[in-house]
GROMACS .gro file of C-alpha atoms in nm:
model
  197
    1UNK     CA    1  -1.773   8.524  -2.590
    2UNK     CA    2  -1.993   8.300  -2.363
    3UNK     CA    3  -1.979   8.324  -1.969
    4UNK     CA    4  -1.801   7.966  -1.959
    5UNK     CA    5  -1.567   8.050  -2.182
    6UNK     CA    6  -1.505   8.373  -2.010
    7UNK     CA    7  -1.471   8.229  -1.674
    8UNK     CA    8  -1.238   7.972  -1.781
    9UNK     CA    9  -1.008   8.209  -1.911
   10UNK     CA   10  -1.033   8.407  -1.582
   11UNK     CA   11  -0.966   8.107  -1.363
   12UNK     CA   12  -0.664   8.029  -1.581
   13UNK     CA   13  -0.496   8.366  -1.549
   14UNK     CA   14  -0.586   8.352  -1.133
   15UNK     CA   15  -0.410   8.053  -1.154
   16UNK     CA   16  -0.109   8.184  -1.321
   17UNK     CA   17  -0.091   8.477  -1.082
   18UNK     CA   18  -0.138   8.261  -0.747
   19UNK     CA   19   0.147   8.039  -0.908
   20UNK     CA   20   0.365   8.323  -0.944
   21UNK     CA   21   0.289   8.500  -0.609
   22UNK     CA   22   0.416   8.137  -0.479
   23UNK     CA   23   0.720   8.195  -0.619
   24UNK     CA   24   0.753   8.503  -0.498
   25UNK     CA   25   0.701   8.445  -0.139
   26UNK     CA   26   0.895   8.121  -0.156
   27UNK     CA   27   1.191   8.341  -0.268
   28UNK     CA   28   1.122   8.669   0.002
   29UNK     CA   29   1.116   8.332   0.248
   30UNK     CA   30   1.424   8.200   0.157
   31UNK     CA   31   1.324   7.843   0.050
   32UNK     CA   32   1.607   7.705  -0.108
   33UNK     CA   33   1.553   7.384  -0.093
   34UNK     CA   34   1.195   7.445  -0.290
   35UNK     CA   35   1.379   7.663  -0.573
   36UNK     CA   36   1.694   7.511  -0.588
   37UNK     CA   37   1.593   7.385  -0.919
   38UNK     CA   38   1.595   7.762  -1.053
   39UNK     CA   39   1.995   7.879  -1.042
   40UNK     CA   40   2.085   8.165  -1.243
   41UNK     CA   41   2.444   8.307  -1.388
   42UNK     CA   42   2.594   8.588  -1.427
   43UNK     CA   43   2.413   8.803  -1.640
   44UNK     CA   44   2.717   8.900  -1.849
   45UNK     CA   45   3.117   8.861  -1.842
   46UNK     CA   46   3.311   8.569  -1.873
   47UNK     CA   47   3.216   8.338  -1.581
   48UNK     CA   48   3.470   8.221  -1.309
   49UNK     CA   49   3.534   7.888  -1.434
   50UNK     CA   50   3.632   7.739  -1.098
   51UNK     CA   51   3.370   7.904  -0.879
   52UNK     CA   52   3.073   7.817  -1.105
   53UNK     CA   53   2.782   7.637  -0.922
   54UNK     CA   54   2.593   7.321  -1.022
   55UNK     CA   55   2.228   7.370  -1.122
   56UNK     CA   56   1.992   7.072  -1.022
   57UNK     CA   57   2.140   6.861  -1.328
   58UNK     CA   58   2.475   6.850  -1.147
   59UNK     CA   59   2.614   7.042  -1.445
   60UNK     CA   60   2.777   7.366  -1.373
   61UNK     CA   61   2.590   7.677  -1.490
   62UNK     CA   62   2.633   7.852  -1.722
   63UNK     CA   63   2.754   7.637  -1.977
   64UNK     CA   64   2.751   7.577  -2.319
   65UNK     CA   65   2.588   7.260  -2.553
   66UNK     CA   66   2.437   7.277  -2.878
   67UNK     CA   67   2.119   7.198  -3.045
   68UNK     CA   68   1.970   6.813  -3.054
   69UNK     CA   69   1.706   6.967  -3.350
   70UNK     CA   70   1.675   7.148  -3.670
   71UNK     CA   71   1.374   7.293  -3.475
   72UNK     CA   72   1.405   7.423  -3.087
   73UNK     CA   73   1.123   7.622  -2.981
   74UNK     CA   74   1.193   7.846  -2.745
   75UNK     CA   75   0.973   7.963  -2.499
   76UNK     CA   76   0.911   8.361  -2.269
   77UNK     CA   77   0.925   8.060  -1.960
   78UNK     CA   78   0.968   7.726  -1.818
   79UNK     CA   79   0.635   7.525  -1.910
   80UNK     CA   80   0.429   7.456  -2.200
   81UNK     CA   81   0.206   7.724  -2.116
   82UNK     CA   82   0.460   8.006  -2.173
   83UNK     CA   83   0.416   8.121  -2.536
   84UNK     CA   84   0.680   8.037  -2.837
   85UNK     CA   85   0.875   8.323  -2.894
   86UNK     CA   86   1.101   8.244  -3.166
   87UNK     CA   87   1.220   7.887  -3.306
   88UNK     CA   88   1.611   7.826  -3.384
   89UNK     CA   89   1.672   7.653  -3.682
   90UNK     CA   90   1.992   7.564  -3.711
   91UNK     CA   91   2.115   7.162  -3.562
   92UNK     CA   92   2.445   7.182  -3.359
   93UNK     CA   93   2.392   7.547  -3.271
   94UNK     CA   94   2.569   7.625  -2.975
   95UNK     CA   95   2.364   7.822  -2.686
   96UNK     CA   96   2.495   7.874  -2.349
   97UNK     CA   97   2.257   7.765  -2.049
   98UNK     CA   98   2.219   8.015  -1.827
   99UNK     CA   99   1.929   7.892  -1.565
  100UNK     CA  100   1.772   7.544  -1.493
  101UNK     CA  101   1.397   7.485  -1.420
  102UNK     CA  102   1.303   7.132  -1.401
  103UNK     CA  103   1.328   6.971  -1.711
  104UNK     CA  104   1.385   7.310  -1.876
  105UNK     CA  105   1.668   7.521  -1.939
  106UNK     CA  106   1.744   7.862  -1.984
  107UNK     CA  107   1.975   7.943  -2.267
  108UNK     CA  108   2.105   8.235  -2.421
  109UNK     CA  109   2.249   8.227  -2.831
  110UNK     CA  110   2.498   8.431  -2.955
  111UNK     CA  111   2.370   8.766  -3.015
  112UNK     CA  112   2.254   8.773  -2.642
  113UNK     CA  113   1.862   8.663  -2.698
  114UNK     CA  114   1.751   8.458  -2.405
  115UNK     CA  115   1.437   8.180  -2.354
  116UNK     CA  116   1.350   7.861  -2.230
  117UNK     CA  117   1.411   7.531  -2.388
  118UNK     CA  118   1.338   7.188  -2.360
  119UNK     CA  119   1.616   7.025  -2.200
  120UNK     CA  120   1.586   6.690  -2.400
  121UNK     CA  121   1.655   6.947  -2.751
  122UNK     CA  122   2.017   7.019  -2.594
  123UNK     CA  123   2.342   6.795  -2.643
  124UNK     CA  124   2.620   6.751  -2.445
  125UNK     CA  125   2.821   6.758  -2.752
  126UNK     CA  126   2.999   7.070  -2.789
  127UNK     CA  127   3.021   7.322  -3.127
  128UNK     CA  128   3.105   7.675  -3.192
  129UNK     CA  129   3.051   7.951  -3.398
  130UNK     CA  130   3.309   8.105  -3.536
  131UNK     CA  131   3.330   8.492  -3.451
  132UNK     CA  132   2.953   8.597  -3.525
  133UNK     CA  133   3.018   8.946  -3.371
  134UNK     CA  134   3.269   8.970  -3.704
  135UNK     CA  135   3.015   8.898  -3.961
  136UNK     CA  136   3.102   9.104  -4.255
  137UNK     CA  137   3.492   9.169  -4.169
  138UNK     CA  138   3.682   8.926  -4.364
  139UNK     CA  139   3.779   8.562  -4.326
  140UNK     CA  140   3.989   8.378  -3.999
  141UNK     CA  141   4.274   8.215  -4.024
  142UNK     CA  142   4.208   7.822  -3.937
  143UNK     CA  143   4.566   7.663  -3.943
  144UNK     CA  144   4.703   7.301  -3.895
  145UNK     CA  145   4.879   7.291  -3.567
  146UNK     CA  146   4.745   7.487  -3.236
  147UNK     CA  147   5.094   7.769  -3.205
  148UNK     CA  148   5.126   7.874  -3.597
  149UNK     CA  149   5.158   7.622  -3.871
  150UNK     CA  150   5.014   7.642  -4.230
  151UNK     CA  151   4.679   7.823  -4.287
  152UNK     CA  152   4.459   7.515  -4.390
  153UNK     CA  153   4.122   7.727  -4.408
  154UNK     CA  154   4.008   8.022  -4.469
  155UNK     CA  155   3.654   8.064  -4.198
  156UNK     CA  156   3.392   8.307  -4.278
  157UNK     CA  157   3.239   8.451  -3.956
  158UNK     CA  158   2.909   8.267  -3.857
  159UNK     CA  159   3.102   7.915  -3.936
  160UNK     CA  160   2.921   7.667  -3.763
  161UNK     CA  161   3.235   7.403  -3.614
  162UNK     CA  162   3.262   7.096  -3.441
  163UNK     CA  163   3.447   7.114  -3.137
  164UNK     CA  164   3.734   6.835  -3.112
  165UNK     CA  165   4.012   6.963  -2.831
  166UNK     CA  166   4.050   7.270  -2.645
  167UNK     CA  167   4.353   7.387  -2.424
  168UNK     CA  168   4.249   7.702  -2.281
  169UNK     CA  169   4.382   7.920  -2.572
  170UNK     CA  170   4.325   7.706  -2.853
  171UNK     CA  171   4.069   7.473  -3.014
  172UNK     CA  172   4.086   7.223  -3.239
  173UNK     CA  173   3.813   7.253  -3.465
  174UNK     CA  174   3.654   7.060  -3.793
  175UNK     CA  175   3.440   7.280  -4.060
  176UNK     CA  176   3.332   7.214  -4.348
  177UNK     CA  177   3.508   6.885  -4.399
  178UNK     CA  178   3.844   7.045  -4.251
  179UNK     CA  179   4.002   7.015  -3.919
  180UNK     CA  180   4.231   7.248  -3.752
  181UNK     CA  181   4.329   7.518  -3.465
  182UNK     CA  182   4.200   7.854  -3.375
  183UNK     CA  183   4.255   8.083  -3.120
  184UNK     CA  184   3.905   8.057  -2.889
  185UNK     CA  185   3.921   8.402  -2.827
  186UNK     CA  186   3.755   8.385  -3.174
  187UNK     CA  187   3.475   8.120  -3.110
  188UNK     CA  188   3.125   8.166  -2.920
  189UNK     CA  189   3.080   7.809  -2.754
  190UNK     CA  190   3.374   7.781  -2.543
  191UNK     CA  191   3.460   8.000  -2.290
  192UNK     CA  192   3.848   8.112  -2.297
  193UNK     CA  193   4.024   7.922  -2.034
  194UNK     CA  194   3.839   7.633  -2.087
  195UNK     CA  195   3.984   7.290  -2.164
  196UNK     CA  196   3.760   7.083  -2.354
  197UNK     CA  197   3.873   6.717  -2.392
   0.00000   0.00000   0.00000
């Protein structure tokens, strides 16, 4: 390795540590107005719908949206510098920002992983996933009107669903060519309680 090549590395990782020591007194100090652009959620639990704050997008956090891209990269932190660790690779996915940075946003997907995304990869529009913590138990009941009614599909867990109407209890959902209701107790990309129009 040559001594230029060597000392650029080391200035880079000074760099990196000066930035983060930044941070780090900028937070011991208190300087909210400086970091306001870094707003976390809860770490787990359903959130408080009402007393959710806004992050620096003037969206309330957490929240869910879904995948812009058949390809999302998702990175350890919020820059280009901060290494890939894993791609999704599934359009519409829904992943639930946790944490804004600039133009980057923390997300978290439905078995719990957690990284930083390109906000420009994330719609507004709103999917779900029907029960992936059942994978393997058996198909859900989607049915044609939102208390009862026929069955009018049968949804594996892991269903990927469009998101049409939600009252709190109940969304309407279309999968696989066929719309209908299910309980959102049983979808990840809504929270229960929460109306979706």
């Amino acid at each position: 390795m040559s001594h230029m090549h060597y000392c650029s590395r080391k200035l880079t990782k000074i760099l990196r540590m000066a930035a983060l020591a930044l941070v780090l007194l900028l937070l011991a100090a208190g300087g909210s107005c400086l970091l306001s652009a870094v707003v976390e959620a809860k770490s787990s639990g359903m959130p408080d719908l009402a007393a959710r704050k806004k992050g620096p997008s003037g969206l309330p956090i957490p929240r869910f949206v879904s995948l812009k891209a058949n390809e999302v990269n998702v990175r350890r932190g919020p820059s280009w510098d901060h290494a890939v660790v894993w791609v999704f690779r599934r359009e519409h996915l829904p992943v639930e920002i946790i944490a804004e940075f600039d133009v980057w946003r923390q997300v978290r997907d439905s078995e719990g992983a957690t990284g930083w995304v390109l906000g420009t990869l994330l719609s507004g529009r709103r999917t779900v996933l029907v029960a992936p913590w059942k994978k393997g138990q058996g198909a859900l009941d989607m049915r044609n009107a939102a208390r009862g009614g026929k069955v009018v599909a049968k949804l594996s867990p892991g269903v990927l669903g469009k998101v049409k109407a939600c009252d709190g209890k109940q969304c309407q959902i279309s999968a696989g060519g066929v719309s209908g209701y299910i309980s959102q107790e049983l979808l990840w990309g809504v929270y229960v309680g929460e109306k979706v129009k």
